[in-house]
mmCIF file with all atom_site columns, C-alpha atoms in Angstrom:
data_model
loop_
_atom_site.group_PDB
_atom_site.id
_atom_site.type_symbol
_atom_site.label_atom_id
_atom_site.label_alt_id
_atom_site.label_comp_id
_atom_site.label_asym_id
_atom_site.label_entity_id
_atom_site.label_seq_id
_atom_site.pdbx_PDB_ins_code
_atom_site.Cartn_x
_atom_site.Cartn_y
_atom_site.Cartn_z
_atom_site.occupancy
_atom_site.B_iso_or_equiv
_atom_site.pdbx_formal_charge
_atom_site.auth_seq_id
_atom_site.auth_comp_id
_atom_site.auth_asym_id
_atom_site.auth_atom_id
_atom_site.pdbx_PDB_model_num
ATOM 1   C CA . MET A 1 1   ? 6.191  9.918   -1.973  1.00 0.00 ? 1   MET A CA 1
ATOM 2   C CA . ASN A 1 2   ? 5.534  7.354   0.727   1.00 0.00 ? 2   ASN A CA 1
ATOM 3   C CA . HIS A 1 3   ? 5.281  3.612   0.223   1.00 0.00 ? 3   HIS A CA 1
ATOM 4   C CA . THR A 1 4   ? 4.404  1.066   2.870   1.00 0.00 ? 4   THR A CA 1
ATOM 5   C CA . TYR A 1 5   ? 4.713  -2.641  2.220   1.00 0.00 ? 5   TYR A CA 1
ATOM 6   C CA . THR A 1 6   ? 3.691  -5.484  4.514   1.00 0.00 ? 6   THR A CA 1
ATOM 7   C CA . THR A 1 7   ? 4.730  -9.084  4.006   1.00 0.00 ? 7   THR A CA 1
ATOM 8   C CA . PRO A 1 8   ? 2.862  -11.262 6.547   1.00 0.00 ? 8   PRO A CA 1
ATOM 9   C CA . ALA A 1 9   ? 4.462  -14.460 5.269   1.00 0.00 ? 9   ALA A CA 1
ATOM 10  C CA . LEU A 1 10  ? 7.815  -13.380 6.667   1.00 0.00 ? 10  LEU A CA 1
ATOM 11  C CA . CYS A 1 11  ? 6.338  -11.256 9.464   1.00 0.00 ? 11  CYS A CA 1
ATOM 12  C CA . MET A 1 12  ? 8.000  -8.173  8.055   1.00 0.00 ? 12  MET A CA 1
ATOM 13  C CA . ASN A 1 13  ? 6.911  -4.571  7.936   1.00 0.00 ? 13  ASN A CA 1
ATOM 14  C CA . HIS A 1 14  ? 8.627  -2.418  5.361   1.00 0.00 ? 14  HIS A CA 1
ATOM 15  C CA . THR A 1 15  ? 8.381  1.348   5.351   1.00 0.00 ? 15  THR A CA 1
ATOM 16  C CA . TYR A 1 16  ? 9.914  3.283   2.509   1.00 0.00 ? 16  TYR A CA 1
ATOM 17  C CA . THR A 1 17  ? 9.892  7.072   2.630   1.00 0.00 ? 17  THR A CA 1
ATOM 18  C CA . THR A 1 18  ? 11.137 8.822   -0.475  1.00 0.00 ? 18  THR A CA 1
ATOM 19  C CA . SER A 1 19  ? 11.605 12.526  -0.966  1.00 0.00 ? 19  SER A CA 1
ATOM 20  C CA . ALA A 1 20  ? 13.369 14.573  -3.615  1.00 0.00 ? 20  ALA A CA 1
ATOM 21  C CA . LEU A 1 21  ? 16.458 14.863  -1.425  1.00 0.00 ? 21  LEU A CA 1
ATOM 22  C CA . TYR A 1 22  ? 16.765 11.613  0.463   1.00 0.00 ? 22  TYR A CA 1
ATOM 23  C CA . MET A 1 23  ? 15.466 8.099   0.894   1.00 0.00 ? 23  MET A CA 1
ATOM 24  C CA . ASN A 1 24  ? 14.985 6.552   4.313   1.00 0.00 ? 24  ASN A CA 1
ATOM 25  C CA . HIS A 1 25  ? 14.571 2.826   4.888   1.00 0.00 ? 25  HIS A CA 1
ATOM 26  C CA . THR A 1 26  ? 13.229 1.329   8.092   1.00 0.00 ? 26  THR A CA 1
ATOM 27  C CA . TYR A 1 27  ? 12.838 -2.409  8.485   1.00 0.00 ? 27  TYR A CA 1
ATOM 28  C CA . THR A 1 28  ? 11.173 -4.309  11.324  1.00 0.00 ? 28  THR A CA 1
ATOM 29  C CA . THR A 1 29  ? 11.588 -8.060  11.169  1.00 0.00 ? 29  THR A CA 1
ATOM 30  C CA . PRO A 1 30  ? 10.032 -9.895  14.143  1.00 0.00 ? 30  PRO A CA 1
ATOM 31  C CA . ALA A 1 31  ? 10.700 -13.248 12.472  1.00 0.00 ? 31  ALA A CA 1
ATOM 32  C CA . LEU A 1 32  ? 14.418 -12.730 13.006  1.00 0.00 ? 32  LEU A CA 1
ATOM 33  C CA . TYR A 1 33  ? 13.869 -11.002 16.364  1.00 0.00 ? 33  TYR A CA 1
ATOM 34  C CA . MET A 1 34  ? 15.472 -7.755  15.353  1.00 0.00 ? 34  MET A CA 1
ATOM 35  C CA . ASN A 1 35  ? 14.693 -4.146  14.643  1.00 0.00 ? 35  ASN A CA 1
ATOM 36  C CA . HIS A 1 36  ? 17.093 -2.231  12.514  1.00 0.00 ? 36  HIS A CA 1
ATOM 37  C CA . THR A 1 37  ? 17.647 0.986   10.688  1.00 0.00 ? 37  THR A CA 1
ATOM 38  C CA . TYR A 1 38  ? 20.871 0.834   8.702   1.00 0.00 ? 38  TYR A CA 1
ATOM 39  C CA . THR A 1 39  ? 22.612 -1.502  11.188  1.00 0.00 ? 39  THR A CA 1
ATOM 40  C CA . THR A 1 40  ? 21.714 -4.963  12.477  1.00 0.00 ? 40  THR A CA 1
ATOM 41  C CA . SER A 1 41  ? 24.225 -6.264  14.982  1.00 0.00 ? 41  SER A CA 1
ATOM 42  C CA . ALA A 1 42  ? 22.325 -9.525  15.484  1.00 0.00 ? 42  ALA A CA 1
ATOM 43  C CA . LEU A 1 43  ? 23.226 -10.690 12.002  1.00 0.00 ? 43  LEU A CA 1
ATOM 44  C CA . TYR A 1 44  ? 26.448 -8.705  11.745  1.00 0.00 ? 44  TYR A CA 1
ATOM 45  C CA . LEU A 1 45  ? 25.040 -6.604  8.941   1.00 0.00 ? 45  LEU A CA 1
ATOM 46  C CA . ASN A 1 46  ? 26.372 -3.239  7.950   1.00 0.00 ? 46  ASN A CA 1
ATOM 47  C CA . HIS A 1 47  ? 24.092 -1.087  5.822   1.00 0.00 ? 47  HIS A CA 1
ATOM 48  C CA . THR A 1 48  ? 25.419 2.039   4.196   1.00 0.00 ? 48  THR A CA 1
ATOM 49  C CA . TYR A 1 49  ? 22.995 4.267   2.349   1.00 0.00 ? 49  TYR A CA 1
ATOM 50  C CA . THR A 1 50  ? 24.331 7.111   0.251   1.00 0.00 ? 50  THR A CA 1
ATOM 51  C CA . THR A 1 51  ? 21.079 8.134   -1.338  1.00 0.00 ? 51  THR A CA 1
ATOM 52  C CA . PRO A 1 52  ? 19.587 10.054  -4.227  1.00 0.00 ? 52  PRO A CA 1
ATOM 53  C CA . ALA A 1 53  ? 22.112 12.896  -4.049  1.00 0.00 ? 53  ALA A CA 1
ATOM 54  C CA . LEU A 1 54  ? 24.823 10.442  -5.113  1.00 0.00 ? 54  LEU A CA 1
ATOM 55  C CA . LEU A 1 55  ? 22.371 7.852   -6.429  1.00 0.00 ? 55  LEU A CA 1
ATOM 56  C CA . TYR A 1 56  ? 24.208 5.024   -4.757  1.00 0.00 ? 56  TYR A CA 1
ATOM 57  C CA . TYR A 1 57  ? 23.100 2.129   -2.624  1.00 0.00 ? 57  TYR A CA 1
ATOM 58  C CA . THR A 1 58  ? 25.258 -0.486  -1.007  1.00 0.00 ? 58  THR A CA 1
ATOM 59  C CA . CYS A 1 59  ? 24.631 -3.275  1.441   1.00 0.00 ? 59  CYS A CA 1
ATOM 60  C CA . THR A 1 60  ? 27.424 -5.377  2.893   1.00 0.00 ? 60  THR A CA 1
ATOM 61  C CA . THR A 1 61  ? 26.555 -8.597  4.685   1.00 0.00 ? 61  THR A CA 1
ATOM 62  C CA . HIS A 1 62  ? 29.569 -9.963  6.506   1.00 0.00 ? 62  HIS A CA 1
ATOM 63  C CA . ILE A 1 63  ? 28.061 -13.194 7.770   1.00 0.00 ? 63  ILE A CA 1
ATOM 64  C CA . LEU A 1 64  ? 26.987 -14.361 4.318   1.00 0.00 ? 64  LEU A CA 1
ATOM 65  C CA . HIS A 1 65  ? 29.935 -12.689 2.586   1.00 0.00 ? 65  HIS A CA 1
ATOM 66  C CA . LEU A 1 66  ? 27.633 -10.915 0.178   1.00 0.00 ? 66  LEU A CA 1
ATOM 67  C CA . TYR A 1 67  ? 28.193 -7.577  -1.458  1.00 0.00 ? 67  TYR A CA 1
ATOM 68  C CA . TYR A 1 68  ? 25.931 -5.945  -3.952  1.00 0.00 ? 68  TYR A CA 1
ATOM 69  C CA . ILE A 1 69  ? 25.583 -2.483  -5.380  1.00 0.00 ? 69  ILE A CA 1
ATOM 70  C CA . CYS A 1 70  ? 22.634 -0.922  -7.118  1.00 0.00 ? 70  CYS A CA 1
ATOM 71  C CA . THR A 1 71  ? 23.326 2.337   -8.924  1.00 0.00 ? 71  THR A CA 1
ATOM 72  C CA . ILE A 1 72  ? 20.473 4.527   -10.071 1.00 0.00 ? 72  ILE A CA 1
ATOM 73  C CA . PRO A 1 73  ? 21.484 6.742   -13.007 1.00 0.00 ? 73  PRO A CA 1
ATOM 74  C CA . GLU A 1 74  ? 18.623 9.242   -13.050 1.00 0.00 ? 74  GLU A CA 1
ATOM 75  C CA . PRO A 1 75  ? 16.370 10.871  -10.420 1.00 0.00 ? 75  PRO A CA 1
ATOM 76  C CA . HIS A 1 76  ? 13.146 9.902   -12.178 1.00 0.00 ? 76  HIS A CA 1
ATOM 77  C CA . LEU A 1 77  ? 13.918 6.256   -11.385 1.00 0.00 ? 77  LEU A CA 1
ATOM 78  C CA . TYR A 1 78  ? 13.319 6.708   -7.630  1.00 0.00 ? 78  TYR A CA 1
ATOM 79  C CA . TYR A 1 79  ? 10.044 4.786   -7.756  1.00 0.00 ? 79  TYR A CA 1
ATOM 80  C CA . THR A 1 80  ? 11.655 1.983   -9.753  1.00 0.00 ? 80  THR A CA 1
ATOM 81  C CA . TYR A 1 81  ? 14.508 2.033   -7.243  1.00 0.00 ? 81  TYR A CA 1
ATOM 82  C CA . SER A 1 82  ? 12.025 1.686   -4.386  1.00 0.00 ? 82  SER A CA 1
ATOM 83  C CA . LYS A 1 83  ? 10.311 -1.298  -5.994  1.00 0.00 ? 83  LYS A CA 1
ATOM 84  C CA . HIS A 1 84  ? 13.666 -2.882  -6.826  1.00 0.00 ? 84  HIS A CA 1
ATOM 85  C CA . THR A 1 85  ? 14.844 -2.394  -3.251  1.00 0.00 ? 85  THR A CA 1
ATOM 86  C CA . LEU A 1 86  ? 11.737 -4.149  -1.942  1.00 0.00 ? 86  LEU A CA 1
ATOM 87  C CA . HIS A 1 87  ? 12.365 -7.076  -4.270  1.00 0.00 ? 87  HIS A CA 1
ATOM 88  C CA . MET A 1 88  ? 16.032 -7.291  -3.301  1.00 0.00 ? 88  MET A CA 1
ATOM 89  C CA . TYR A 1 89  ? 15.224 -7.110  0.412   1.00 0.00 ? 89  TYR A CA 1
ATOM 90  C CA . TYR A 1 90  ? 12.508 -9.760  0.113   1.00 0.00 ? 90  TYR A CA 1
ATOM 91  C CA . THR A 1 91  ? 14.851 -12.122 -1.732  1.00 0.00 ? 91  THR A CA 1
ATOM 92  C CA . TYR A 1 92  ? 17.714 -11.311 0.618   1.00 0.00 ? 92  TYR A CA 1
ATOM 93  C CA . THR A 1 93  ? 15.613 -11.880 3.750   1.00 0.00 ? 93  THR A CA 1
ATOM 94  C CA . THR A 1 94  ? 14.183 -15.106 2.362   1.00 0.00 ? 94  THR A CA 1
ATOM 95  C CA . HIS A 1 95  ? 17.750 -16.267 1.789   1.00 0.00 ? 95  HIS A CA 1
ATOM 96  C CA . ILE A 1 96  ? 18.657 -15.449 5.398   1.00 0.00 ? 96  ILE A CA 1
ATOM 97  C CA . LEU A 1 97  ? 15.627 -17.330 6.705   1.00 0.00 ? 97  LEU A CA 1
ATOM 98  C CA . HIS A 1 98  ? 16.481 -20.275 4.481   1.00 0.00 ? 98  HIS A CA 1
ATOM 99  C CA . LEU A 1 99  ? 19.999 -20.368 5.883   1.00 0.00 ? 99  LEU A CA 1
ATOM 100 C CA . SER A 1 100 ? 18.908 -19.742 9.475   1.00 0.00 ? 100 SER A CA 1
ATOM 101 C CA . SER A 1 101 ? 19.400 -23.347 10.531  1.00 0.00 ? 101 SER A CA 1
ATOM 102 C CA . THR A 1 102 ? 22.855 -23.359 8.985   1.00 0.00 ? 102 THR A CA 1
ATOM 103 C CA . TYR A 1 103 ? 23.914 -20.250 10.863  1.00 0.00 ? 103 TYR A CA 1
ATOM 104 C CA . HIS A 1 104 ? 21.823 -21.003 13.977  1.00 0.00 ? 104 HIS A CA 1
ATOM 105 C CA . PHE A 1 105 ? 20.059 -17.648 14.201  1.00 0.00 ? 105 PHE A CA 1
#
């Protein structure tokens, strides 16, 4: 199951690839001048993905001191997980852009 999302407003390209065994996330965000898969040194982000096998997702953002966990209880919720991840990333990125002047990105 492959899902591709594009959000021109924030100049972001989101590619979500989901299989029965793993989920891979690749983000390209020209607006913040960075390309990252799992790790973004520019914003001091550390992304750890322990996916469908353990049904666990965590993202730690040191610069904003944020920590959130999304746990998916059942395999049939992968699609819901994918949509939820998009929503979380959109909100999260919007928050970063909003605070960009504060943190001087």
